[in-house]
Short mmCIF file of C-alpha atoms in Angstrom, two decimals:
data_model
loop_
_atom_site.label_atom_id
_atom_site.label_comp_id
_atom_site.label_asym_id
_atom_site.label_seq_id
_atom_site.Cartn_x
_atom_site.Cartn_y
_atom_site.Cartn_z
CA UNK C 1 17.43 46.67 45.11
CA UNK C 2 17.17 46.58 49.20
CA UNK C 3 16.19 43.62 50.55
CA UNK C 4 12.33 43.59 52.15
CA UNK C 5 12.66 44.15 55.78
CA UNK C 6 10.12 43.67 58.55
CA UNK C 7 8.33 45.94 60.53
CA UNK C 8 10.58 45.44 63.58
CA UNK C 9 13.57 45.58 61.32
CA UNK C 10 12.35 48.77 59.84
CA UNK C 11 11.87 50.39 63.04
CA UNK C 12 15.65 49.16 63.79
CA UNK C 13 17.38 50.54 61.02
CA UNK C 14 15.23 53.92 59.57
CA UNK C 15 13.27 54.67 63.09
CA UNK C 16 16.42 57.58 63.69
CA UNK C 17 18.06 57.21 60.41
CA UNK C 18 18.49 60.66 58.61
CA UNK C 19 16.79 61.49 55.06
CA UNK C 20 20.32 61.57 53.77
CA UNK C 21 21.38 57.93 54.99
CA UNK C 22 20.97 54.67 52.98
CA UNK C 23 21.74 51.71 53.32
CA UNK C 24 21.78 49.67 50.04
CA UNK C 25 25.42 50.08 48.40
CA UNK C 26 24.21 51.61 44.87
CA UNK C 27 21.64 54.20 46.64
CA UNK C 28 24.12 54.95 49.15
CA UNK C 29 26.26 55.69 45.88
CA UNK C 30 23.88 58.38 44.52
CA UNK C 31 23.42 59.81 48.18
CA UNK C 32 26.63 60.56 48.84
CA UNK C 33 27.28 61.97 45.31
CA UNK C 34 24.11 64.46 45.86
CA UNK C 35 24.32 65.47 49.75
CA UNK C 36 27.97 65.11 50.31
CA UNK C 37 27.59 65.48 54.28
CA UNK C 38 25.22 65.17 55.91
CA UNK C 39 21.08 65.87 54.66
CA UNK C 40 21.16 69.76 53.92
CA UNK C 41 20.85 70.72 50.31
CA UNK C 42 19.20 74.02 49.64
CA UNK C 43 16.00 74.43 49.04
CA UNK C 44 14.67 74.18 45.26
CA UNK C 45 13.05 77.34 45.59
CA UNK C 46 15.95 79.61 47.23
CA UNK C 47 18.67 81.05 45.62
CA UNK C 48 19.18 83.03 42.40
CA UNK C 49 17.74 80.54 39.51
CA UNK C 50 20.19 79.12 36.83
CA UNK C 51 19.65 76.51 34.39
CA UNK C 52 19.58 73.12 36.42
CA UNK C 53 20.96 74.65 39.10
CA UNK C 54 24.48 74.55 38.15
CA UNK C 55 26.63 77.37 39.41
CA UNK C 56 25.79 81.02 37.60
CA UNK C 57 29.33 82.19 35.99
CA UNK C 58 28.49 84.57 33.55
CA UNK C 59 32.26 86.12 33.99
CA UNK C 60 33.55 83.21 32.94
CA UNK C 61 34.03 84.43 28.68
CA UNK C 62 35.85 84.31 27.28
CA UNK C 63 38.39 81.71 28.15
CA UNK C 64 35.85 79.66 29.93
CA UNK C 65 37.93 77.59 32.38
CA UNK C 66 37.31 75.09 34.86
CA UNK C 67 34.88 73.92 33.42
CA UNK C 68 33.35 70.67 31.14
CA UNK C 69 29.81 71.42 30.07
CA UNK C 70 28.36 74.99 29.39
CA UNK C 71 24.66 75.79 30.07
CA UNK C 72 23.94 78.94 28.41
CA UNK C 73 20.44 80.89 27.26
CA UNK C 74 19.85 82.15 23.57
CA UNK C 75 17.10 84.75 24.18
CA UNK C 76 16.48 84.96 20.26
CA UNK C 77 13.16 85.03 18.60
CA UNK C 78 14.06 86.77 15.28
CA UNK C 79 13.57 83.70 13.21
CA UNK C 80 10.07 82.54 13.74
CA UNK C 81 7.44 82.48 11.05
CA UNK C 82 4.15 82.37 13.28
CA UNK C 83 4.07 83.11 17.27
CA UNK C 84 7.13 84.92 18.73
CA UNK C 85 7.72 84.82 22.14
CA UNK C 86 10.85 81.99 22.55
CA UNK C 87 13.54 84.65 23.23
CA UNK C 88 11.57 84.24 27.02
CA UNK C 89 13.02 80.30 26.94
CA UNK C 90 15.97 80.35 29.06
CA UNK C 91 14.23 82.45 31.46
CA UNK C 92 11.46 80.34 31.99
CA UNK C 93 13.45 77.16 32.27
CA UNK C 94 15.86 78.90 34.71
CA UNK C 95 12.42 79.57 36.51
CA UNK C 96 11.91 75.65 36.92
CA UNK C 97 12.31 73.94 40.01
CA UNK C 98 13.45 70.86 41.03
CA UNK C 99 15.10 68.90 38.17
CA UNK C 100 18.16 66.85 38.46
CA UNK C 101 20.56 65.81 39.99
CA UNK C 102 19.86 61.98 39.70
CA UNK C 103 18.70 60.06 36.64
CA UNK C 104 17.14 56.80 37.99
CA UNK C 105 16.98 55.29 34.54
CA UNK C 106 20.46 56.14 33.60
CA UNK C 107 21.35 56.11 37.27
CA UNK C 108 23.56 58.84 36.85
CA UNK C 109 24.77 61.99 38.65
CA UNK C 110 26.45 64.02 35.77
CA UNK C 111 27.89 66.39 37.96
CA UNK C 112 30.14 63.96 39.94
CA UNK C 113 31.39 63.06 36.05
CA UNK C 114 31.50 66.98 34.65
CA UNK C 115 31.94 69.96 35.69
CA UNK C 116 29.18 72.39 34.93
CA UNK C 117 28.19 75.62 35.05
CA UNK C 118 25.25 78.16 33.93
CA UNK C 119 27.48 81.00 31.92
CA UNK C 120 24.84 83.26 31.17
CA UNK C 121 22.73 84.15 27.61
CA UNK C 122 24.84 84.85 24.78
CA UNK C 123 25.28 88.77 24.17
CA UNK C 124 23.66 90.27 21.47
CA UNK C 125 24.85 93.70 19.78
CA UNK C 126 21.45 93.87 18.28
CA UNK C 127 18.23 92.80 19.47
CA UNK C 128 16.58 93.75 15.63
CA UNK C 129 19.17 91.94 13.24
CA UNK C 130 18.95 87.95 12.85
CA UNK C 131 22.04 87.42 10.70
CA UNK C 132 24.26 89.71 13.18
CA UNK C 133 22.68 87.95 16.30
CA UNK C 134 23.42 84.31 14.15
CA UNK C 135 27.10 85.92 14.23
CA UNK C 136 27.20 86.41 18.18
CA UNK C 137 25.86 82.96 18.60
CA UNK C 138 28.59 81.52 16.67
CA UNK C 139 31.28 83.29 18.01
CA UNK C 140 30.18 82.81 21.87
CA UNK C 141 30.00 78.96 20.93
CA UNK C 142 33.17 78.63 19.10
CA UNK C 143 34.96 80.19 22.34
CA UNK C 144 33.03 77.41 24.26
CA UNK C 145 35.11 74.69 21.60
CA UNK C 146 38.17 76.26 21.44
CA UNK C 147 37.61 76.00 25.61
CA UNK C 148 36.84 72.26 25.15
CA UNK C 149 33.63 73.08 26.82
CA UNK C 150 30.52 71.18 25.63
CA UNK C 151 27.82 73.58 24.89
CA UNK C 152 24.21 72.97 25.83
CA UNK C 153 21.94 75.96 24.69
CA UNK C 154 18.23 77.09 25.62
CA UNK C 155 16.71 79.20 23.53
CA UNK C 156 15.43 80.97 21.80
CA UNK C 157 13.82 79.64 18.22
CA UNK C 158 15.33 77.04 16.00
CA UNK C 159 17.53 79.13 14.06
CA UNK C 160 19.53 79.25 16.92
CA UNK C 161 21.19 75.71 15.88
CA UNK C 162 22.80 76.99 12.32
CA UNK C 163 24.87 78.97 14.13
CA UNK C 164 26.22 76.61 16.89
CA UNK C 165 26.25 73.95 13.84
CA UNK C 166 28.69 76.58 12.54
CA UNK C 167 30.79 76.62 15.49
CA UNK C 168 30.63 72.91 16.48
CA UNK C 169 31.06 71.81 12.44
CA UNK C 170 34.19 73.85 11.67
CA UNK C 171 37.03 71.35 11.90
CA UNK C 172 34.34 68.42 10.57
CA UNK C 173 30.31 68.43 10.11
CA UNK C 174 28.65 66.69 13.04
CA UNK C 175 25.64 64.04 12.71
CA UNK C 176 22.92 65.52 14.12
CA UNK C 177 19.97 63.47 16.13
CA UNK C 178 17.07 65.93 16.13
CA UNK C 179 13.85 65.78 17.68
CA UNK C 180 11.06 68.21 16.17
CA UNK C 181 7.54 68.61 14.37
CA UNK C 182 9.36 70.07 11.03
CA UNK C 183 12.63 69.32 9.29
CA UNK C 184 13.87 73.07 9.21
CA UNK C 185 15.11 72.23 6.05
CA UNK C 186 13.29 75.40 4.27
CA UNK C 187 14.49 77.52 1.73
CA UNK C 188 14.38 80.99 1.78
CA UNK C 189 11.08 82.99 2.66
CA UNK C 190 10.78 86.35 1.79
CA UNK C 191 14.55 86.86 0.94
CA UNK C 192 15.59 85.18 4.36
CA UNK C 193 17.42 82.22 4.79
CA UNK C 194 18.12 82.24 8.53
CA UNK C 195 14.60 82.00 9.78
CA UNK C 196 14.11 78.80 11.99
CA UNK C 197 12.21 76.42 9.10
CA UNK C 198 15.36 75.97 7.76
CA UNK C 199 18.74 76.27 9.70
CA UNK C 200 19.18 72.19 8.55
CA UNK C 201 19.56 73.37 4.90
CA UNK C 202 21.88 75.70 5.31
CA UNK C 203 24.06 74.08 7.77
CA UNK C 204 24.42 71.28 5.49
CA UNK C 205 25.23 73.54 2.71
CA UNK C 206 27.76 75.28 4.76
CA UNK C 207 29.54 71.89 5.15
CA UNK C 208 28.95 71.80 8.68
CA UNK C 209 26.57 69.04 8.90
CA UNK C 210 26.59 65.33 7.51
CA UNK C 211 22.99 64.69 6.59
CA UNK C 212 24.02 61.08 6.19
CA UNK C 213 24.56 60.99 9.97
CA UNK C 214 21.26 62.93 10.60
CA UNK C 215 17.92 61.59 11.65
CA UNK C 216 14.88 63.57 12.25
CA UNK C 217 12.36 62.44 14.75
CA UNK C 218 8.75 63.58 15.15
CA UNK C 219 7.87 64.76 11.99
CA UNK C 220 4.59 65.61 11.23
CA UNK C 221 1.74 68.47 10.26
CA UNK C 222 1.17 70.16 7.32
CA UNK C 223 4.56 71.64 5.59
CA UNK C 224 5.99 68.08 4.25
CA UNK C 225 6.12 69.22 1.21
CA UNK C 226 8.63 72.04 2.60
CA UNK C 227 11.16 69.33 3.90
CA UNK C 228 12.09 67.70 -0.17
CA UNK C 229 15.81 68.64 1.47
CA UNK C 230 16.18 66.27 4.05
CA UNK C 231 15.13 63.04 1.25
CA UNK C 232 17.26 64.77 -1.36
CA UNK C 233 20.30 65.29 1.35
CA UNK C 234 19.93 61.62 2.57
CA UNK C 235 18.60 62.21 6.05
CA UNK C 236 16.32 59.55 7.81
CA UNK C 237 13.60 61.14 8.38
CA UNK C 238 11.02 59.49 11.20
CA UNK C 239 7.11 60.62 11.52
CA UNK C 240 5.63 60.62 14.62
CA UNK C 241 3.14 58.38 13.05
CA UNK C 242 5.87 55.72 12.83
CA UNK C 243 7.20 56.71 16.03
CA UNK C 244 3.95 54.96 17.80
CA UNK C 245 4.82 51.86 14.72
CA UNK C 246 8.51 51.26 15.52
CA UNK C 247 8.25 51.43 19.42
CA UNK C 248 11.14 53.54 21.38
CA UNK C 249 13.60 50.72 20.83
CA UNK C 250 13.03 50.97 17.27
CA UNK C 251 13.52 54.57 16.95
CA UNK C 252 16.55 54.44 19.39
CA UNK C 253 18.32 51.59 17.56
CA UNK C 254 18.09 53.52 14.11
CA UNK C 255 19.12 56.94 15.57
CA UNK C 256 22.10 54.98 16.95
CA UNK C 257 22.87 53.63 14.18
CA UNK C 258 22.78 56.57 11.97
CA UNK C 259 24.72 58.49 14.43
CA UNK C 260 27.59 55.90 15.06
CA UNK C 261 30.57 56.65 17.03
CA UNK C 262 31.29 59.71 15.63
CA UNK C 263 30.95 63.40 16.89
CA UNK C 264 27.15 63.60 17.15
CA UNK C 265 24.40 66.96 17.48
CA UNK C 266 21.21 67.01 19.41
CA UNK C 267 18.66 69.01 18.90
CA UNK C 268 15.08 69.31 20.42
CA UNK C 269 12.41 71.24 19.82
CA UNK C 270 9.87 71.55 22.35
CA UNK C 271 7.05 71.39 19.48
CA UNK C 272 8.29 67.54 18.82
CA UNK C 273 6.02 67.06 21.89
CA UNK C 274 2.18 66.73 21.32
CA UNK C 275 0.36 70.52 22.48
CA UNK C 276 -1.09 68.22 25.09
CA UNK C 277 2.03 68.34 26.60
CA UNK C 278 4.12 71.47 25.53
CA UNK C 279 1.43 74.10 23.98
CA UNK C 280 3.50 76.85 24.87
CA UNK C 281 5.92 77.21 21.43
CA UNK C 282 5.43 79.27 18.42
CA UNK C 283 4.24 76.49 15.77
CA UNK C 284 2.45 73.59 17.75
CA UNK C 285 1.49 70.48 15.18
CA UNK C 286 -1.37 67.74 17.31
CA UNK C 287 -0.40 64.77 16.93
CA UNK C 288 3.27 64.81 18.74
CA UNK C 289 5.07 62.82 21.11
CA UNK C 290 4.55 62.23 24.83
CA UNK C 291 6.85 63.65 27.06
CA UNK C 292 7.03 59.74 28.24
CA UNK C 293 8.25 59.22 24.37
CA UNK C 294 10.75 62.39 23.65
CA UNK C 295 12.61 61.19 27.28
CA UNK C 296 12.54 57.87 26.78
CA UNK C 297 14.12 58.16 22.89
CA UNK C 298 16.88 60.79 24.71
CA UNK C 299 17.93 58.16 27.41
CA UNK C 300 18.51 55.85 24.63
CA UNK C 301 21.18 57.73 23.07
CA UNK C 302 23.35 57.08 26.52
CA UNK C 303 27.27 56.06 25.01
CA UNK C 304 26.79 58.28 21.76
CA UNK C 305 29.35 60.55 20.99
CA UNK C 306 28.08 63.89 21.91
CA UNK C 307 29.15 67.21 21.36
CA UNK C 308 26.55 69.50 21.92
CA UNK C 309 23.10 70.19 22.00
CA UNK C 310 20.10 72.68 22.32
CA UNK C 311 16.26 72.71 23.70
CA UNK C 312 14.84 75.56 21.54
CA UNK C 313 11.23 76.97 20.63
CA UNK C 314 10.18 77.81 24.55
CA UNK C 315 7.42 80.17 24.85
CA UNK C 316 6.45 80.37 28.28
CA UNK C 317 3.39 83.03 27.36
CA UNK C 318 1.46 80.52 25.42
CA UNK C 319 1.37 78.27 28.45
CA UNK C 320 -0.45 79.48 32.07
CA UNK C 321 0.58 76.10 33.34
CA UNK C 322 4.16 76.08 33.28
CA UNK C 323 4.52 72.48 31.40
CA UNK C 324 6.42 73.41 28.66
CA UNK C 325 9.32 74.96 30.77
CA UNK C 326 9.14 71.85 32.76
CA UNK C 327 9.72 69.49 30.06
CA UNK C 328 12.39 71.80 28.55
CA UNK C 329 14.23 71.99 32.11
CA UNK C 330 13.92 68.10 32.31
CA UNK C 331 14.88 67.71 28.60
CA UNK C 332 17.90 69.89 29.29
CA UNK C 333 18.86 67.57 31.92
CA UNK C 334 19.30 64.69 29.77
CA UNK C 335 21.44 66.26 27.16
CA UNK C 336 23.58 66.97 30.22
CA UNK C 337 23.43 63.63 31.53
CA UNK C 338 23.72 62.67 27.73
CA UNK C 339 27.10 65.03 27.95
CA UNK C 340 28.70 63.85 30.60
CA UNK C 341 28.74 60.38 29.92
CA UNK C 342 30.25 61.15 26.30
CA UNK C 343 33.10 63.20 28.29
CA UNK C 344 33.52 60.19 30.53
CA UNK C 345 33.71 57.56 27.62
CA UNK C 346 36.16 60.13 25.67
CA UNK C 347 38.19 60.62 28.34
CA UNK C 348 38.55 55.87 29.12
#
């Protein structure tokens, strides 16, 4: 940290100094990696909105070049069994303001380490049929993989992840380190198995998903009884109850541990958070995490082996205050910084 300075010393050094000038090595570090030269960056509030701000390049499909990380929107609601209104998601957290570029806990820039871009919502043929949408999910991802581009999605609801799962899983199932009020492990409901309480069922069943290497975090309300799939699969399933028990360093050293070294999934839902903080998603459950909690447990997973990841079950409509979106956009952040570091480590 800088060393304490008087006031005449203050006056010395910062009296004329510019916002974009530091002098302690490691903060000069970051400043030079966010401003480049000089002080002008453009303000939060200009511009055409993307996700984090990265550069908009919806042209890039299908090859997807020049590029390490893909942000993308899943405006998909066809899966939800109470509230709809999540297909509004990546809007919303395009909307957001002001998030990024520096993580001071992880102290990281993860554009100086990736490149990144914003490429758009996935295209959907239909916006009526779930299992042909699924299909336009999993082929825009699978061009992202056969790129070598690391897909982060926004959507959408949580059905949205079977898909990707399929894309990401093909070659070899993933872990998975998921973050949620419900294990979307489901059956089928009313002769559909592709709604969002159970995309974790059927991606494991498809082969593209190691339940071994999958922890669920959060878990609470009233539909335990719907989950008997993740105990009888082998997942590690954590309640929010024991989240409060087992401390963030708890949680974090047994989602590291189940996850390993290998190719690893992360999923959040925004209902893993407490209504307190995120009511606006289609089934909130009281009793949730703090935002404090959910970004604390996501820093911890810095080094893992990361392949992709989503922020799902956004509904801006249910929420006047803007909250939600604001946790999403910061959430999204972290997978990216999450992201980037794997890239970095896979590429040592």
């Amino acid at each position: 940290m800088p060393e304490i300075l008087s006031l005449d010393e203050l006056r010395k050094r910062y009296l004329n100094s510019s916002g974009g000038e530091m002098f302690d090595e490691e903060f000069r570090k970051v400043a030079e990696l966010v401003f480049g030269d000089g002080d002008s960056r453009q303000a939060p509030y200009c511009g055409l909105p993307t996700l984090l701000k990265a550069p908009y390049r919806p042209d890039a499909a299908p090859n997807f070049t020049d590029m390490d990380i893909a942000l993308f929107g899943i405006p998909m609601d066809l899966g939800v069994t109470n509230r709809s209104g999540a297909r509004f998601g990546p809007r919303a957290v395009r909307n957001v303001d002001r998030v990024g570029p520096y993580n001071h806990v992880l102290r990281a820039v993860p554009t100086a380490n990736a490149r990144v871009a914003d490429v758009g919502d996935v295209p959907f043929k239909s916006r009526f049929d779930l299992a042909a949408s699924h299909q336009d999910i999993e082929q825009f991802v699978h061009r992202l993989i056969r790129a070598g581009v690391v897909p982060l999605g926004v959507g959408g609801d949580h059905s949205v992840s079977l898909p990707i799962l399929r894309a990401i899983g093909r070659q070899r199932p993933v872990g998975m380190i998921h973050i949620d009020a419900h294990c979307d492990t489901g059956g089928s409901f009313e002769g559909c198995k592709f709604h969002h309480g159970g995309p974790f069922r059927q991606a494991v069943l498809d082969g593209v998903l190691d339940p071994r290497r999958t922890i669920q975090i959060g878990i609470r309300g009233n539909s335990e009884y719907l989950w008997e799939f993740s105990y009888a699969s082998g997942m590690t399933v954590i309640h929010a109850e024991e989240v409060a028990d087992l401390g963030a360093r708890g949680v974090i050293a047994k989602a590291r541990e189940i996850a390993g070294s290998a190719p690893t999934y992360v999923s959040f839902d925004v209902d893993s958070l407490d209504p307190a903080f995120a009511p606006g998603t289609g089934t909130p459950e009281v009793g949730g995490l703090t935002s404090a909690q959910a970004l604390g447990i996501l820093r911890g997973l810095s080094g893992l082996n990361i392949v992709g990841g989503d922020v799902v079950e956004i509904a801006p409509q249910y929420d006047p205050t803007s909250n939600t979106a604001q946790i999403a956009a910061q959430v999204l952040f972290e997978l990216l910084c999450l992201a980037a570091e794997a890239i970095k480590v896979r590429a040592s």
